[in-house]
PDB file of N, CA and C in Angstrom:
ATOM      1  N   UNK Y 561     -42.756  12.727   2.977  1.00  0.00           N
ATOM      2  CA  UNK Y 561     -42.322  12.537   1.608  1.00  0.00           C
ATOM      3  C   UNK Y 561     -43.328  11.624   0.913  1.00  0.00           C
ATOM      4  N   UNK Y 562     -43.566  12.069  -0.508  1.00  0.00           N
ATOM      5  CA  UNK Y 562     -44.832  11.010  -0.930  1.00  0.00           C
ATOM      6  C   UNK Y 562     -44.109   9.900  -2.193  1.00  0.00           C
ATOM      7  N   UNK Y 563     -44.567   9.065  -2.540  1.00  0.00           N
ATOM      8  CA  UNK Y 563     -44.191   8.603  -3.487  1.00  0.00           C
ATOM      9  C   UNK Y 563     -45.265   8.762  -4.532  1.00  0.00           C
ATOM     10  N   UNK Y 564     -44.925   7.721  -5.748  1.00  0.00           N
ATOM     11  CA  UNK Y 564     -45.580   8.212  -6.498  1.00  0.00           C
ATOM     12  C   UNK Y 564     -47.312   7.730  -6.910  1.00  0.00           C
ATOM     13  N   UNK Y 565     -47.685   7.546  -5.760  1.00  0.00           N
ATOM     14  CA  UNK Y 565     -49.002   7.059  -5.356  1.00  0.00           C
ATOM     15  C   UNK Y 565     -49.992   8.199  -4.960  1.00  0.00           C
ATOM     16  N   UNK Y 566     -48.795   9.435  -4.525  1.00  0.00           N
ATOM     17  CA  UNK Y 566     -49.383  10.291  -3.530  1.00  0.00           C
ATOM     18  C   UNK Y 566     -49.563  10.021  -2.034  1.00  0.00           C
ATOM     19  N   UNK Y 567     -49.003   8.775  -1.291  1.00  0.00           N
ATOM     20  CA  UNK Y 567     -49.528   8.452  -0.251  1.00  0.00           C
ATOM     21  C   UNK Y 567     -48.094   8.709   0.512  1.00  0.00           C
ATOM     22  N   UNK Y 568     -48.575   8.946   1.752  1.00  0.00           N
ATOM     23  CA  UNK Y 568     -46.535   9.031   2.732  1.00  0.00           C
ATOM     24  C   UNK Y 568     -46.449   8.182   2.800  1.00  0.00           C
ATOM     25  N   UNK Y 569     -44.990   7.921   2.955  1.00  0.00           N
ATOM     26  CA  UNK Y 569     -44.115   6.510   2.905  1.00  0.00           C
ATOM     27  C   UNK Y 569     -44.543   6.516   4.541  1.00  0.00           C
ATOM     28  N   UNK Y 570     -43.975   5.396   4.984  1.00  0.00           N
ATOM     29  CA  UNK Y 570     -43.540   4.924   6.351  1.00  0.00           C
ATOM     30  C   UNK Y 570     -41.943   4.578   6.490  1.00  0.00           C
ATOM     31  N   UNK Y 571     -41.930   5.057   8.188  1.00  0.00           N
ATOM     32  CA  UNK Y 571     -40.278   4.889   8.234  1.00  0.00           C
ATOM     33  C   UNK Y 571     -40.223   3.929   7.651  1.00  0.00           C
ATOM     34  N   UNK Y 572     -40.210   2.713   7.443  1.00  0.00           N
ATOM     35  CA  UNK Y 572     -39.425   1.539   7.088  1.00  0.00           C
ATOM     36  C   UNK Y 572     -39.243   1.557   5.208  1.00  0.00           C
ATOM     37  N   UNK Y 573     -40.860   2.236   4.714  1.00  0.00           N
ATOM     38  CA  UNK Y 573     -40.808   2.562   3.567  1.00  0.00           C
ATOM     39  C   UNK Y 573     -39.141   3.457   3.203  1.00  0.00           C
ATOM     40  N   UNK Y 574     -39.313   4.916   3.999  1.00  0.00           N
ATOM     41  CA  UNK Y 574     -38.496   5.862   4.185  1.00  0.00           C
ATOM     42  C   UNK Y 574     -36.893   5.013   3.771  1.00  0.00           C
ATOM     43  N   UNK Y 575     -36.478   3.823   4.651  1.00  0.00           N
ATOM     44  CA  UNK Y 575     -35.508   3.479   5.208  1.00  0.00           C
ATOM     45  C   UNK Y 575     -35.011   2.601   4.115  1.00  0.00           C
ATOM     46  N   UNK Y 576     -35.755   1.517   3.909  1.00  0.00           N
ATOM     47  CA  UNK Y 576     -35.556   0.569   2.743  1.00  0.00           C
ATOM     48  C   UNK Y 576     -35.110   1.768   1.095  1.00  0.00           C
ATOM     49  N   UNK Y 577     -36.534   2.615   1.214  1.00  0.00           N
ATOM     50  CA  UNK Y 577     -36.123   3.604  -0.100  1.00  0.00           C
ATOM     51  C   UNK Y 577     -34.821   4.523  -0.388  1.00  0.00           C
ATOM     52  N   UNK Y 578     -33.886   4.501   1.176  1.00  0.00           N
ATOM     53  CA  UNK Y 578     -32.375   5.339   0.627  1.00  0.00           C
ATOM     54  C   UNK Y 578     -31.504   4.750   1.440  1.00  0.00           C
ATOM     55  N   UNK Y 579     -31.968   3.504   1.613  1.00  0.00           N
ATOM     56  CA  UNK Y 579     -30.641   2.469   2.083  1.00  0.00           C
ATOM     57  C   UNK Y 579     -29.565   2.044   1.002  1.00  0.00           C
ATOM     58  N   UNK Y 580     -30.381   1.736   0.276  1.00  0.00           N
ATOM     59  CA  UNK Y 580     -28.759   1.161  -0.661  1.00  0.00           C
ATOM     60  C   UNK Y 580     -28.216   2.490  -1.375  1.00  0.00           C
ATOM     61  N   UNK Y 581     -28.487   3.757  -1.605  1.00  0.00           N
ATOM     62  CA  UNK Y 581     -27.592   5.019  -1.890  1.00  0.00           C
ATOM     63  C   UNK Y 581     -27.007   5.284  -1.112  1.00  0.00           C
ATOM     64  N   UNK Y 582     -27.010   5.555   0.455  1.00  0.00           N
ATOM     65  CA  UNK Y 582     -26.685   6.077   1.423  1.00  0.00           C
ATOM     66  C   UNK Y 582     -25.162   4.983   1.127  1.00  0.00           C
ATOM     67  N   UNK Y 583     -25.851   3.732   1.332  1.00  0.00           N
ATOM     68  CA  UNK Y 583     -24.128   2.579   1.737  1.00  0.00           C
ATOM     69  C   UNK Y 583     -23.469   2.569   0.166  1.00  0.00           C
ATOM     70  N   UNK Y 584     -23.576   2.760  -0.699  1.00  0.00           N
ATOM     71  CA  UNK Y 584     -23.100   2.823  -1.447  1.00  0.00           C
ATOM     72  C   UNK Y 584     -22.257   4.236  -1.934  1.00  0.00           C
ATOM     73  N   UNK Y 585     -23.010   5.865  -1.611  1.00  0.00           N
ATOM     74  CA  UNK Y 585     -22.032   6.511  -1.111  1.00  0.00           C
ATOM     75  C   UNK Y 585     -20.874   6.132  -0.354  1.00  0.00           C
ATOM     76  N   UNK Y 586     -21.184   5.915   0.780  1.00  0.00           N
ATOM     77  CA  UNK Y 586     -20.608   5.012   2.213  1.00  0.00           C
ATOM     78  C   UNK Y 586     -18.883   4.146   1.325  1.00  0.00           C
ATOM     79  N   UNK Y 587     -19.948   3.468   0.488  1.00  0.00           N
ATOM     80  CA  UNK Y 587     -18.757   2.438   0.037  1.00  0.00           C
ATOM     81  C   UNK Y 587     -18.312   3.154  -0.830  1.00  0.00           C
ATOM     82  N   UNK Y 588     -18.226   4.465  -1.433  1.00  0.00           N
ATOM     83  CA  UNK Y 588     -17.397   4.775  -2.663  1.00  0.00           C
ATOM     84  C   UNK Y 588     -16.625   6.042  -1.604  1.00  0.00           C
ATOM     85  N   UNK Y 589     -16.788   6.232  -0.827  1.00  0.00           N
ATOM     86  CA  UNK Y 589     -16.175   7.197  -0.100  1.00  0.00           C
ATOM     87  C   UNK Y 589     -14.841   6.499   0.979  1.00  0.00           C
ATOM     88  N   UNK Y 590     -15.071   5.379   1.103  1.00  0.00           N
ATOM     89  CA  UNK Y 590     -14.197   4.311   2.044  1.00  0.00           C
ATOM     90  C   UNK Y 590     -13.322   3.906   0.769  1.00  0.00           C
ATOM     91  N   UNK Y 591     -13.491   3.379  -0.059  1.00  0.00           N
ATOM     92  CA  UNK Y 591     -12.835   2.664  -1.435  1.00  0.00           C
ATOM     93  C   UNK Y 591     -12.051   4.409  -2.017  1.00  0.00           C
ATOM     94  N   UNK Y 592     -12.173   5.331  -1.798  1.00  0.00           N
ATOM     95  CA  UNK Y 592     -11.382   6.354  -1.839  1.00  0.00           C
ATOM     96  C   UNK Y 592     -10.198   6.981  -1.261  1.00  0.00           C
ATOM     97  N   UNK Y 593     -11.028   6.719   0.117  1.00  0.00           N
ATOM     98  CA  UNK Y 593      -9.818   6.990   1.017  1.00  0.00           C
ATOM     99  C   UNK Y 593      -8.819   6.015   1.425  1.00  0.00           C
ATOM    100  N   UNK Y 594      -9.543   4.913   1.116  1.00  0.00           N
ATOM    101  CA  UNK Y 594      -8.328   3.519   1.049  1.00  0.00           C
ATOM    102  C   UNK Y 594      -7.278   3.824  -0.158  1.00  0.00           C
ATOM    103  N   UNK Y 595      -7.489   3.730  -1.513  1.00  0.00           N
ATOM    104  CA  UNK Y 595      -6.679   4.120  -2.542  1.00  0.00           C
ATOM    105  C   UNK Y 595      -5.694   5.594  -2.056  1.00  0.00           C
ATOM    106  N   UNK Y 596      -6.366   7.030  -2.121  1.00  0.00           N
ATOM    107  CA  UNK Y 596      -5.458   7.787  -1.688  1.00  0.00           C
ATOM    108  C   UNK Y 596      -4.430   7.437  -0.479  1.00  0.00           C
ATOM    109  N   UNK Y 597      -4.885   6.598   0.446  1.00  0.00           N
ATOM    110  CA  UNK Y 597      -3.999   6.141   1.862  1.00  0.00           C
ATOM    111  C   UNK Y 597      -3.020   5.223   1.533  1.00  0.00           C
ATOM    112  N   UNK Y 598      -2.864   4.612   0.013  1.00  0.00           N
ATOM    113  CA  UNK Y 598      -2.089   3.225  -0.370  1.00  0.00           C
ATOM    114  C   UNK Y 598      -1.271   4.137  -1.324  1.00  0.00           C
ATOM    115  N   UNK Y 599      -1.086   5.885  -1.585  1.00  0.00           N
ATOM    116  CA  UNK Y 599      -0.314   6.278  -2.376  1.00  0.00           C
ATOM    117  C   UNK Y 599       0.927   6.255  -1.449  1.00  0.00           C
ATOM    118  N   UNK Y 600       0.989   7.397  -0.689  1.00  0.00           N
ATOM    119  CA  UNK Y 600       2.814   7.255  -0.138  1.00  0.00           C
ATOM    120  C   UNK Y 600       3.114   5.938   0.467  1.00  0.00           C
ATOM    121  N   UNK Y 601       2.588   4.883   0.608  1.00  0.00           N
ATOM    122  CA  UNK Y 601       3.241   3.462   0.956  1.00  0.00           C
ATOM    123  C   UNK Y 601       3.698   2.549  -0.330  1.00  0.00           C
ATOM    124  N   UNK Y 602       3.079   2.882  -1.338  1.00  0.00           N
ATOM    125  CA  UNK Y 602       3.491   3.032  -3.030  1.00  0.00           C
ATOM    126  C   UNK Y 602       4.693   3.153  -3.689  1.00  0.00           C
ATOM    127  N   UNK Y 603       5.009   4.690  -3.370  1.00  0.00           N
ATOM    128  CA  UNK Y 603       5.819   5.763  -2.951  1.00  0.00           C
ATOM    129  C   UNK Y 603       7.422   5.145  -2.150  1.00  0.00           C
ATOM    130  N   UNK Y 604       6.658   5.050  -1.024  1.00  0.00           N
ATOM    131  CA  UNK Y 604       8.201   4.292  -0.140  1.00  0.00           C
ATOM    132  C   UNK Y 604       9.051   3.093  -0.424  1.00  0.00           C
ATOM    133  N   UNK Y 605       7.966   2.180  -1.122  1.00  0.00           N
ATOM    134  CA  UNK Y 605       7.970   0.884  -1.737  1.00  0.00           C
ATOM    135  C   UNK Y 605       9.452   1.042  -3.102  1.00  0.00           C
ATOM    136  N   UNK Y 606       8.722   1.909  -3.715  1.00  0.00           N
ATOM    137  CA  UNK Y 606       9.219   2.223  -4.794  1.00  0.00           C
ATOM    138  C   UNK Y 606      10.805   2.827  -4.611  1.00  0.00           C
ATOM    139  N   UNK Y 607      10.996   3.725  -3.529  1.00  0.00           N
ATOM    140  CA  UNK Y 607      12.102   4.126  -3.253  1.00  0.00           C
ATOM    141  C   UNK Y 607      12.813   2.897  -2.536  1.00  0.00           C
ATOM    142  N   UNK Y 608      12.926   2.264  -1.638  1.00  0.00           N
ATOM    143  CA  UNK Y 608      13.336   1.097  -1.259  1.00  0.00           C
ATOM    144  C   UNK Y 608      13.611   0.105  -2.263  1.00  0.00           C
ATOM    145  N   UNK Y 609      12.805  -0.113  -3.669  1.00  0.00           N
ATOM    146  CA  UNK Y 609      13.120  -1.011  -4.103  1.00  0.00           C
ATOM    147  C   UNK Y 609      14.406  -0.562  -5.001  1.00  0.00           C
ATOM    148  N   UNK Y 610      14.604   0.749  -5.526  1.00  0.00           N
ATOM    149  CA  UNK Y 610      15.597   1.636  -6.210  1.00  0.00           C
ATOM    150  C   UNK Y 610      16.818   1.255  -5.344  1.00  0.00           C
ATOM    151  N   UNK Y 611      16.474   1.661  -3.744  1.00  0.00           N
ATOM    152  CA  UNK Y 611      17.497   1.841  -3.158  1.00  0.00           C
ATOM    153  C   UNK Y 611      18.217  -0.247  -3.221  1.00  0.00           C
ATOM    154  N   UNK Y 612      17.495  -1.372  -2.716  1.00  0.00           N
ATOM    155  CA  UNK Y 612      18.065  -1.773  -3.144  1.00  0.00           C
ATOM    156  C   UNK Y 612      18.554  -2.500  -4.282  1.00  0.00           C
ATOM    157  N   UNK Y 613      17.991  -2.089  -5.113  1.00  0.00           N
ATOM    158  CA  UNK Y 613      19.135  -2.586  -6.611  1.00  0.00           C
ATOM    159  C   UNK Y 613      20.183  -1.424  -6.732  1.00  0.00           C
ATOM    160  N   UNK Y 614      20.240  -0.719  -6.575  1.00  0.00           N
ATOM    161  CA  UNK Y 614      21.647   0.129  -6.485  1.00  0.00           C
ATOM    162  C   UNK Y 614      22.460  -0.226  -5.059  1.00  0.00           C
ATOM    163  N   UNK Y 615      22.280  -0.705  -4.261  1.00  0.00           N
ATOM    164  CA  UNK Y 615      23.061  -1.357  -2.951  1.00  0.00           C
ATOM    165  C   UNK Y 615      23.519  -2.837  -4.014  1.00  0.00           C
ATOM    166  N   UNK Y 616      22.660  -3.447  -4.406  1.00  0.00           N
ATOM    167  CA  UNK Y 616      23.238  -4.973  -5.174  1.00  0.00           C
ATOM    168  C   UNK Y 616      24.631  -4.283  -6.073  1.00  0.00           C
ATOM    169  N   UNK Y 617      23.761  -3.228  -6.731  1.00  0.00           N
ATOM    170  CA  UNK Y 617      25.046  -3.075  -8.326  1.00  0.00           C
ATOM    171  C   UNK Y 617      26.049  -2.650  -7.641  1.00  0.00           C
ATOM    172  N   UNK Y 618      26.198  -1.736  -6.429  1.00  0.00           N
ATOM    173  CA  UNK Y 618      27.178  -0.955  -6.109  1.00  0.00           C
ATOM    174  C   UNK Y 618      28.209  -2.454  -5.438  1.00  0.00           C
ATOM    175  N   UNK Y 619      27.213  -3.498  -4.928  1.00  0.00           N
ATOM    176  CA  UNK Y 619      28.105  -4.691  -4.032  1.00  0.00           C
ATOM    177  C   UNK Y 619      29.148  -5.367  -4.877  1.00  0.00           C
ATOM    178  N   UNK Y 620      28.076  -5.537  -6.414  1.00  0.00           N
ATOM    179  CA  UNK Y 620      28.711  -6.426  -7.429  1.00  0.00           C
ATOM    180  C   UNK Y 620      29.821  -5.970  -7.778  1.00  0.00           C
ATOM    181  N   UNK Y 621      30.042  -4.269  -8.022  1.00  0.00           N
ATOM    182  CA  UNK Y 621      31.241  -3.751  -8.578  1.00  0.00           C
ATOM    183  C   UNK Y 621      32.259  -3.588  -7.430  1.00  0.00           C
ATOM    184  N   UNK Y 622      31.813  -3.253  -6.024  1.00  0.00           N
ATOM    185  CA  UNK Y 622      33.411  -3.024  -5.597  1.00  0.00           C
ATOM    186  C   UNK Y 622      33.345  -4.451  -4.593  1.00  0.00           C
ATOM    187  N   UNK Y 623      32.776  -5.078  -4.168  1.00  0.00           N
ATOM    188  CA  UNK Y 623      32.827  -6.686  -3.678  1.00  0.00           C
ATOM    189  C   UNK Y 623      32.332  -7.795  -3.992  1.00  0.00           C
ATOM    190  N   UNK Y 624      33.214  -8.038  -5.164  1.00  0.00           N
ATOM    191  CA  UNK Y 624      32.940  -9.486  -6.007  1.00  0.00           C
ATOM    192  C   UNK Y 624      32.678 -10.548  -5.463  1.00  0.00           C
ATOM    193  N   UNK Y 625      33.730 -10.392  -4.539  1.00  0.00           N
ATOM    194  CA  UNK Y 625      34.337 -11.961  -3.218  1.00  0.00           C
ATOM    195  C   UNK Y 625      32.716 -12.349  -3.040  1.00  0.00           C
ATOM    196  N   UNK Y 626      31.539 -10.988  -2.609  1.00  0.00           N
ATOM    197  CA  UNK Y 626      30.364 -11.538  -1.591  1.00  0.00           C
ATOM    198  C   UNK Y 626      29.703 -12.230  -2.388  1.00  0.00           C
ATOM    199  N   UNK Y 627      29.130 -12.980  -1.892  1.00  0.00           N
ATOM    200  CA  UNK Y 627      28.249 -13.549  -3.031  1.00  0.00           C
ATOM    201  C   UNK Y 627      26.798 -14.006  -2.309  1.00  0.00           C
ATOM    202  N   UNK Y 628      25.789 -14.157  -3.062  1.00  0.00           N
ATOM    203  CA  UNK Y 628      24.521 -14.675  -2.678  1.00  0.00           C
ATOM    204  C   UNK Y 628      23.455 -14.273  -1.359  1.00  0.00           C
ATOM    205  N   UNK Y 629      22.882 -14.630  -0.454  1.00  0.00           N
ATOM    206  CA  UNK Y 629      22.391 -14.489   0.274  1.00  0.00           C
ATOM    207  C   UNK Y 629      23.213 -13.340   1.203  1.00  0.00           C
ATOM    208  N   UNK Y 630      24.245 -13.446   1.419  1.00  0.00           N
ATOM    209  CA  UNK Y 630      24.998 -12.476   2.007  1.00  0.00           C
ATOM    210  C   UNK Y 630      24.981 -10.749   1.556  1.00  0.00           C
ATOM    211  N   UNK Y 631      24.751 -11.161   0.156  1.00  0.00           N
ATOM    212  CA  UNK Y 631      24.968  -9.336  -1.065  1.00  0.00           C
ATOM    213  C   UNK Y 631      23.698  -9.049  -0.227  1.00  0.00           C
ATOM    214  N   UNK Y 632      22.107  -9.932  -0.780  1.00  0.00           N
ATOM    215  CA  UNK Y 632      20.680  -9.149  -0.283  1.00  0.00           C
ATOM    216  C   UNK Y 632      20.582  -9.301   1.230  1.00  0.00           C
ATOM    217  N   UNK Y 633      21.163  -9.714   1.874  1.00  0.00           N
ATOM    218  CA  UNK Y 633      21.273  -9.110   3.484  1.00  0.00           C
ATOM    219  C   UNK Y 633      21.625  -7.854   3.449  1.00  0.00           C
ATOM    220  N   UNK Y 634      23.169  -7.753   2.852  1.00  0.00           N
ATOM    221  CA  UNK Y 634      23.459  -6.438   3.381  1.00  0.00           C
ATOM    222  C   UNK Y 634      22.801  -5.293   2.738  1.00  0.00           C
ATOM    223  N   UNK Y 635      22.490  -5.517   1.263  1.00  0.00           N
ATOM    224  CA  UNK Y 635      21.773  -4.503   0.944  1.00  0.00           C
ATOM    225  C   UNK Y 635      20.416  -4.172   1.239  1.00  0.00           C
ATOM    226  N   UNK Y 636      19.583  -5.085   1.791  1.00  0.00           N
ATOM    227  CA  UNK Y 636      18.344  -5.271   2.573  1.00  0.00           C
ATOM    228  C   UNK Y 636      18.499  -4.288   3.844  1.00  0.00           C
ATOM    229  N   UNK Y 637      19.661  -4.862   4.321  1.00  0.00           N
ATOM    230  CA  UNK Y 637      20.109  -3.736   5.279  1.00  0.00           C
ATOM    231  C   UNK Y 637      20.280  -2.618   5.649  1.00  0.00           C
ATOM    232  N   UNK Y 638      20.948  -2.437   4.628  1.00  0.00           N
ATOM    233  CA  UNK Y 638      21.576  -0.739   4.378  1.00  0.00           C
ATOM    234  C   UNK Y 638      20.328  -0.056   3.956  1.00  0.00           C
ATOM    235  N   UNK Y 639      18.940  -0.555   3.308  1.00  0.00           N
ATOM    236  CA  UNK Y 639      18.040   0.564   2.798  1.00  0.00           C
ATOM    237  C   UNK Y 639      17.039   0.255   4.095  1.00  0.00           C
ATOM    238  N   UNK Y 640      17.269  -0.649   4.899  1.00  0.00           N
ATOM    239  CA  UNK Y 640      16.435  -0.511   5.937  1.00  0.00           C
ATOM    240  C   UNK Y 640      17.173   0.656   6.958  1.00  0.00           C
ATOM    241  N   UNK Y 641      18.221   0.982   6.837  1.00  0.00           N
ATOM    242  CA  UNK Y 641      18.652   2.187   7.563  1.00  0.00           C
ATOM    243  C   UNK Y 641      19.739   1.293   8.473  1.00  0.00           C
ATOM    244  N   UNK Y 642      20.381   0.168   7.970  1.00  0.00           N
ATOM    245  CA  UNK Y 642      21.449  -0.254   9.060  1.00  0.00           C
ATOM    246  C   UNK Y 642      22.880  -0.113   8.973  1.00  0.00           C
ATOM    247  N   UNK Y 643      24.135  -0.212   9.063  1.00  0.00           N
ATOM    248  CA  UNK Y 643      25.405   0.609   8.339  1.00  0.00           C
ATOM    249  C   UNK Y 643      25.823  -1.091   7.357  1.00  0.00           C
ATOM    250  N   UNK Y 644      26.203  -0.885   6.422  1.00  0.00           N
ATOM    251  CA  UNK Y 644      26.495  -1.891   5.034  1.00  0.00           C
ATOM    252  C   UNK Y 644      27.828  -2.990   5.886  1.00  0.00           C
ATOM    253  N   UNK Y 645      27.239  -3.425   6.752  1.00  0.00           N
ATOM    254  CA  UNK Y 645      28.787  -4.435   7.412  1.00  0.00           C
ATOM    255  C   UNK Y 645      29.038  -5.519   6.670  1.00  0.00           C
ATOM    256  N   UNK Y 646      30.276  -6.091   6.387  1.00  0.00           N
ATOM    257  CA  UNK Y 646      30.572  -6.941   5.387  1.00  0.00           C
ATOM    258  C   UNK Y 646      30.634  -8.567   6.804  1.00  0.00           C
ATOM    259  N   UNK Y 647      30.230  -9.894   5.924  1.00  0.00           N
ATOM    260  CA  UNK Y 647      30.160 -10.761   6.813  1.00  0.00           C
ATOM    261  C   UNK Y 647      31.428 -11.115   7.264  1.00  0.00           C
ATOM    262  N   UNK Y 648      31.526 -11.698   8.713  1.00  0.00           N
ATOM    263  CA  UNK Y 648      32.766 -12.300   8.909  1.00  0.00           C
ATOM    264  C   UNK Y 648      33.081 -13.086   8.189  1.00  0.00           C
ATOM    265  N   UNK Y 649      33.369 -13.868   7.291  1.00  0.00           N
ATOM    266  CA  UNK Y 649      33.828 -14.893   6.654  1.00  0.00           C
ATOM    267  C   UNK Y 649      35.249 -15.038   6.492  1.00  0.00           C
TER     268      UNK Y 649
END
């Protein structure tokens, strides 16, 4: 390959001359597949967080009595997939 001297490069010429395109492809191809890989965890996030504020509203309306730390347990719970148990108290 010549440059614009007319003279051939040398490997190191070669190496230095499509090093920073090569990693910078490199890096826009990694910074891609990271973003597309952070959509359905996005996604799940988003459904979990739905699920619990409708576990809170549903607590507030039919169990007043619960209150505080106890309501976001159980509803923490229930969207983690555990059955909605009310505390001994």
């Amino acid at each position: 390959m010549a440059d614009h001297d007319g003279r051939k490069l040398s490997v190191r010429e070669m190496i230095n001359a499509h090093l920073f395109p090569v990693l910078a492809l490199l890096a826009t191809a990694s910074s891609v597949s990271i973003a597309l890989s952070l959509g359905p965890i996005a996604g799940q996030a988003s459904r979990w967080n739905t699920c619990y504020d409708a576990g809170l509203a549903w607590l507030q309306r039919n169990s007043p009595r619960i209150q505080g730390g106890d309501r976001t347990a159980i509803a923490a719970n229930y969207c983690n997939g555990g059955l909605p148990n009310k505390p001994a108290r």
